[in-house]
Amino acid sequence: MTQVRYARGPRSRPLTWPLTAGARHVATAVMALLDRLVPKRRHRVVLGSDKGNKFNGNPRYLFEYLAQRPDWDPYWLSASPKLRGEINARFPGRALPSWSPSALWKGLSAQWLAFSHSRYDLGPFAYLRRPRFIYLNHGVPLKTMGYDKAYHDPTIDNAAAGMGAVTCCSDLEAGLWARAYNLPIERMWVTGVPRNDRLFASDSGLLERFGIRPDEKVILFAPTYRESGVLPNYLPVPGLDPQALVNVLAKHDAVLLIRPHYYEWAAARDMVERIGSDRLRTADEHAVPEVNELLPLTDLLITDYSSIFFDFLLLDRPIIFSCHDREAYERERGFTIDYDSNTPGFKVATPEGFLSALDQLLAGDDPHADHRAEVRDRFHRYTDARSSERVAKRIEQRLSAN
């Protein structure tokens, strides 16, 4: 697929830039020296997520798996005292302040460091460039990543330098990640990803927290984050009449949960409050930290260019794709794979098209089941709850090889 590339405007640099750049070089050199001097503990793994501010995603589920097994020695790095307290209440002594001497020692003596977004998930280890990191990732790369982005990203060289392994769900995805970061295919671990283990354990208590009856249908709207700016509203397509949406939901006794990107919580909450119907509710990270806890309870997913639908394929339930700004998104960000053949569901861009698709699917008429199965088999080698176990085994294999 031909991608239209564009250059972002020049970024201004503060006057202190030479000093901060010099400090980074010094920190990188110091970390490299310490890393070579400190002996490694074979089953010690240090993990983090989202710049040390959260306990979520693939790192969380791998950490929880390892922490419950006596042979492993995992630690979580976080900048939040509150978060560390919550983790240590469950796993005493396992959560450490990101920039503390204890975190530095545990990380330097660990065989592997694991993250979901970038090495900045792991405090001082952002300055370590050796390939000792497991990139647990946070979604199949439907949109361009790394060197494949439709614009030049000066941080990619640094990001790729430390990736000793990347976990993924299929051989196809392995090829996408290898290309995105210019890495050898041998570093791609086709294990499944730990967060998908959660899809096979439904928690009905979440419905009670949202005031949803067990017999009501649950729809989840989870759009991707757009680097060009926040959405004008948080309805699935522009121009959608809120009352028309509420009428379709009421007809089928359904509730729409809206899951905004965490940069956009306030905008989504304001919109739901303005509409004022109990058929629409927000389900942001304050309410449910992990979106994969919501997916087992979701009867129908609405998304756009988010990779969340790849996880949802494991549940074999219908999907609506809102692609009203597809041309602009493809021009500004781009796709790694063909959008149409890999998105098994209704593609909608207008209020009329969306409401028709929603009504049809809620009535039980699902014409895309066969396509879903094809795409699921393409992007998932495994369809079970044992991804964390397989990641742990791959780490063991690497330890044995060393």
Short mmCIF file of C-alpha atoms in Angstrom, two decimals, residues 68-307:
data_model
loop_
_atom_site.label_atom_id
_atom_site.label_comp_id
_atom_site.label_asym_id
_atom_site.label_seq_id
_atom_site.Cartn_x
_atom_site.Cartn_y
_atom_site.Cartn_z
CA GLN A 68 2.72 -15.95 42.10
CA ARG A 69 5.48 -18.42 41.21
CA PRO A 70 8.23 -19.11 43.74
CA ASP A 71 11.02 -19.53 41.18
CA TRP A 72 10.63 -16.02 39.83
CA ASP A 73 11.77 -12.69 41.27
CA PRO A 74 9.78 -9.87 39.57
CA TYR A 75 9.69 -6.18 40.57
CA TRP A 76 7.48 -3.31 39.46
CA LEU A 77 8.83 0.24 39.13
CA SER A 78 6.46 3.14 39.70
CA ALA A 79 6.71 6.85 40.41
CA SER A 80 3.40 6.80 42.31
CA PRO A 81 3.47 6.14 46.08
CA LYS A 82 -0.25 5.33 45.99
CA LEU A 83 0.20 2.78 43.23
CA ARG A 84 3.19 1.19 44.94
CA GLY A 85 1.15 0.85 48.12
CA GLU A 86 -1.64 -0.94 46.27
CA ILE A 87 0.78 -3.34 44.59
CA ASN A 88 2.74 -4.04 47.76
CA ALA A 89 -0.50 -4.79 49.62
CA ARG A 90 -0.91 -7.74 47.24
CA PHE A 91 2.75 -8.54 46.56
CA PRO A 92 4.81 -7.32 49.52
CA GLY A 93 8.11 -5.68 48.60
CA ARG A 94 7.59 -6.08 44.85
CA ALA A 95 6.86 -2.43 43.95
CA LEU A 96 9.76 0.04 44.12
CA PRO A 97 10.15 3.80 43.53
CA SER A 98 11.37 4.19 39.94
CA TRP A 99 14.41 6.32 40.77
CA SER A 100 15.42 4.71 44.07
CA PRO A 101 18.74 2.92 44.75
CA SER A 102 16.80 -0.31 45.27
CA ALA A 103 15.13 0.01 41.85
CA LEU A 104 18.49 0.74 40.25
CA TRP A 105 20.04 -2.33 41.85
CA LYS A 106 17.16 -4.66 41.02
CA GLY A 107 17.11 -3.50 37.41
CA LEU A 108 20.86 -3.74 36.91
CA SER A 109 20.87 -7.25 38.36
CA ALA A 110 17.83 -8.42 36.37
CA GLN A 111 18.24 -10.58 33.29
CA TRP A 112 15.35 -8.81 31.57
CA LEU A 113 13.48 -5.51 31.81
CA ALA A 114 9.96 -5.41 30.35
CA PHE A 115 7.78 -2.48 29.28
CA SER A 116 4.62 -1.71 27.30
CA HIS A 117 5.23 1.74 25.78
CA SER A 118 8.87 2.80 26.03
CA ARG A 119 11.90 2.49 28.29
CA TYR A 120 10.60 5.59 30.08
CA ASP A 121 8.21 3.13 31.73
CA LEU A 122 11.28 2.04 33.73
CA GLY A 123 12.76 5.20 35.24
CA PRO A 124 16.57 5.31 34.99
CA PHE A 125 16.64 2.41 32.53
CA ALA A 126 15.46 4.79 29.81
CA TYR A 127 19.19 5.52 29.53
CA LEU A 128 20.22 1.89 29.00
CA ARG A 129 20.70 1.02 25.33
CA ARG A 130 21.70 -2.65 25.49
CA PRO A 131 19.07 -5.06 24.08
CA ARG A 132 17.96 -6.38 27.47
CA PHE A 133 14.37 -5.18 27.13
CA ILE A 134 11.25 -7.19 26.35
CA TYR A 135 8.81 -4.97 24.50
CA LEU A 136 5.48 -6.44 25.59
CA ASN A 137 3.70 -3.90 23.34
CA HIS A 138 0.17 -2.55 23.65
CA GLY A 139 -1.50 -3.65 20.45
CA VAL A 140 -1.12 -5.21 17.01
CA PRO A 141 0.32 -2.52 14.71
CA LEU A 142 -2.65 -1.76 12.47
CA LYS A 143 -1.45 1.84 12.32
CA THR A 144 2.17 2.50 11.46
CA MET A 145 4.80 2.18 14.17
CA GLY A 146 8.52 2.80 14.37
CA TYR A 147 10.27 3.40 11.06
CA ASP A 148 7.01 2.74 9.19
CA LYS A 149 5.32 5.90 10.48
CA ALA A 150 4.09 8.31 7.86
CA TYR A 151 6.26 11.01 9.43
CA HIS A 152 9.81 11.13 10.70
CA ASP A 153 10.08 10.31 14.40
CA PRO A 154 13.55 11.13 15.78
CA THR A 155 13.05 8.87 18.83
CA ILE A 156 12.87 5.60 16.87
CA ASP A 157 16.60 4.83 16.79
CA ASN A 158 16.76 5.05 20.56
CA ALA A 159 13.56 3.00 20.98
CA ALA A 160 14.78 0.18 18.76
CA ALA A 161 18.25 -0.01 20.31
CA GLY A 162 17.16 -1.79 23.48
CA MET A 163 14.60 -4.26 22.13
CA GLY A 164 15.97 -7.70 22.83
CA ALA A 165 12.57 -9.32 22.32
CA VAL A 166 9.05 -8.35 21.23
CA THR A 167 6.02 -10.42 22.22
CA CYS A 168 3.30 -10.82 19.62
CA CYS A 169 0.38 -13.03 18.65
CA SER A 170 1.17 -14.38 15.18
CA ASP A 171 3.84 -14.82 12.55
CA LEU A 172 2.20 -12.02 10.58
CA GLU A 173 2.43 -9.63 13.51
CA ALA A 174 6.03 -10.71 14.13
CA GLY A 175 6.91 -9.59 10.62
CA LEU A 176 5.22 -6.22 11.15
CA TRP A 177 7.17 -5.52 14.35
CA ALA A 178 10.47 -6.69 12.85
CA ARG A 179 9.97 -4.29 9.94
CA ALA A 180 8.75 -1.43 12.14
CA TYR A 181 11.91 -1.43 14.26
CA ASN A 182 14.36 -2.99 11.81
CA LEU A 183 14.98 -5.97 14.10
CA PRO A 184 15.85 -9.59 13.29
CA ILE A 185 12.86 -11.90 13.20
CA GLU A 186 14.54 -14.10 15.83
CA ARG A 187 13.76 -11.43 18.42
CA MET A 188 10.02 -11.77 17.82
CA TRP A 189 8.37 -14.09 20.36
CA VAL A 190 5.08 -15.49 19.04
CA THR A 191 3.64 -16.31 22.45
CA GLY A 192 0.41 -14.33 22.56
CA VAL A 193 0.36 -11.32 24.88
CA PRO A 194 -0.28 -11.54 28.64
CA ARG A 195 -3.26 -9.17 28.78
CA ASN A 196 -5.29 -11.50 26.58
CA ASP A 197 -5.30 -14.10 29.35
CA ARG A 198 -7.81 -11.81 31.03
CA LEU A 199 -10.32 -12.23 28.20
CA PHE A 200 -11.10 -15.74 29.35
CA ALA A 201 -12.20 -14.74 32.86
CA SER A 202 -15.37 -12.64 32.96
CA ASP A 203 -16.14 -10.51 36.04
CA SER A 204 -19.89 -9.92 36.29
CA GLY A 205 -19.27 -7.59 39.23
CA LEU A 206 -18.18 -4.93 36.73
CA LEU A 207 -21.70 -4.80 35.33
CA GLU A 208 -23.05 -4.14 38.81
CA ARG A 209 -20.63 -1.25 39.23
CA PHE A 210 -22.04 0.34 36.08
CA GLY A 211 -25.62 -0.45 37.11
CA ILE A 212 -26.10 -2.74 34.10
CA ARG A 213 -28.49 -5.65 34.38
CA PRO A 214 -27.24 -9.10 33.31
CA ASP A 215 -29.86 -9.25 30.56
CA GLU A 216 -28.92 -5.88 29.01
CA LYS A 217 -26.68 -5.86 25.94
CA VAL A 218 -23.33 -4.11 26.41
CA ILE A 219 -21.74 -2.09 23.61
CA LEU A 220 -18.25 -0.63 23.97
CA PHE A 221 -17.06 2.36 21.93
CA ALA A 222 -13.25 2.54 22.12
CA PRO A 223 -11.68 4.92 19.56
CA THR A 224 -7.96 5.36 19.06
CA TYR A 225 -6.04 8.47 20.07
CA ARG A 226 -5.46 10.90 17.21
CA GLU A 227 -2.21 12.81 17.34
CA SER A 228 -3.86 15.59 15.33
CA GLY A 229 -6.10 16.47 18.28
CA VAL A 230 -9.05 15.34 20.36
CA LEU A 231 -12.30 14.24 18.76
CA PRO A 232 -15.02 16.90 18.46
CA ASN A 233 -17.30 14.58 20.44
CA TYR A 234 -17.38 11.00 21.57
CA LEU A 235 -20.19 9.61 19.50
CA PRO A 236 -19.13 6.99 16.94
CA VAL A 237 -19.68 9.18 13.84
CA PRO A 238 -19.94 12.96 13.36
CA GLY A 239 -23.42 14.40 13.13
CA LEU A 240 -25.06 11.51 14.95
CA ASP A 241 -28.30 12.57 16.66
CA PRO A 242 -27.94 11.50 20.31
CA GLN A 243 -31.66 10.85 20.63
CA ALA A 244 -31.65 8.59 17.55
CA LEU A 245 -28.80 6.63 19.13
CA VAL A 246 -30.65 6.38 22.44
CA ASN A 247 -33.76 5.15 20.61
CA VAL A 248 -31.87 2.26 18.98
CA LEU A 249 -30.24 1.34 22.28
CA ALA A 250 -33.62 1.38 24.06
CA LYS A 251 -35.21 -0.72 21.30
CA HIS A 252 -32.71 -3.51 21.96
CA ASP A 253 -32.30 -2.93 25.72
CA ALA A 254 -28.65 -2.02 25.27
CA VAL A 255 -26.13 0.25 27.03
CA LEU A 256 -23.25 2.05 25.28
CA LEU A 257 -20.05 2.36 27.30
CA ILE A 258 -17.64 5.00 25.99
CA ARG A 259 -13.96 4.35 26.60
CA PRO A 260 -11.93 7.46 25.72
CA HIS A 261 -8.17 7.68 25.55
CA TYR A 262 -6.96 8.90 28.94
CA TYR A 263 -5.99 12.28 27.46
CA GLU A 264 -9.68 12.80 26.67
CA TRP A 265 -11.63 11.67 29.75
CA ALA A 266 -13.09 15.10 30.47
CA ALA A 267 -14.42 15.63 26.95
CA ALA A 268 -16.17 12.26 26.94
CA ARG A 269 -17.69 12.75 30.39
CA ASP A 270 -18.99 16.21 29.44
CA MET A 271 -20.70 14.81 26.36
CA VAL A 272 -22.40 11.98 28.28
CA GLU A 273 -23.62 14.44 30.91
CA ARG A 274 -25.06 16.72 28.23
CA ILE A 275 -26.99 13.87 26.62
CA GLY A 276 -28.31 12.82 30.01
CA SER A 277 -29.44 9.27 29.17
CA ASP A 278 -28.60 6.20 31.25
CA ARG A 279 -28.17 4.35 27.96
CA LEU A 280 -24.78 6.11 27.59
CA ARG A 281 -22.07 5.88 30.22
CA THR A 282 -18.34 6.52 30.36
CA ALA A 283 -15.98 3.68 31.16
CA ASP A 284 -12.66 5.48 31.49
CA GLU A 285 -9.61 4.30 33.40
CA HIS A 286 -10.95 5.72 36.66
CA ALA A 287 -13.86 3.29 36.43
CA VAL A 288 -12.05 0.33 34.85
CA PRO A 289 -8.25 0.50 34.70
CA GLU A 290 -7.96 -2.39 32.25
CA VAL A 291 -10.01 -2.36 29.06
CA ASN A 292 -9.48 -6.12 28.69
CA GLU A 293 -11.61 -6.54 31.81
CA LEU A 294 -14.48 -4.93 29.88
CA LEU A 295 -14.13 -6.96 26.69
CA PRO A 296 -15.48 -10.27 28.07
CA LEU A 297 -18.66 -8.41 29.08
CA THR A 298 -18.99 -6.64 25.71
CA ASP A 299 -21.54 -7.95 23.22
CA LEU A 300 -20.55 -5.55 20.42
CA LEU A 301 -17.44 -3.43 19.90
CA ILE A 302 -17.30 -0.10 18.07
CA THR A 303 -13.86 1.21 17.18
CA ASP A 304 -11.99 2.90 14.34
CA TYR A 305 -8.24 2.43 13.91
CA SER A 306 -7.54 1.07 17.38
CA SER A 307 -5.89 -2.33 17.67
#
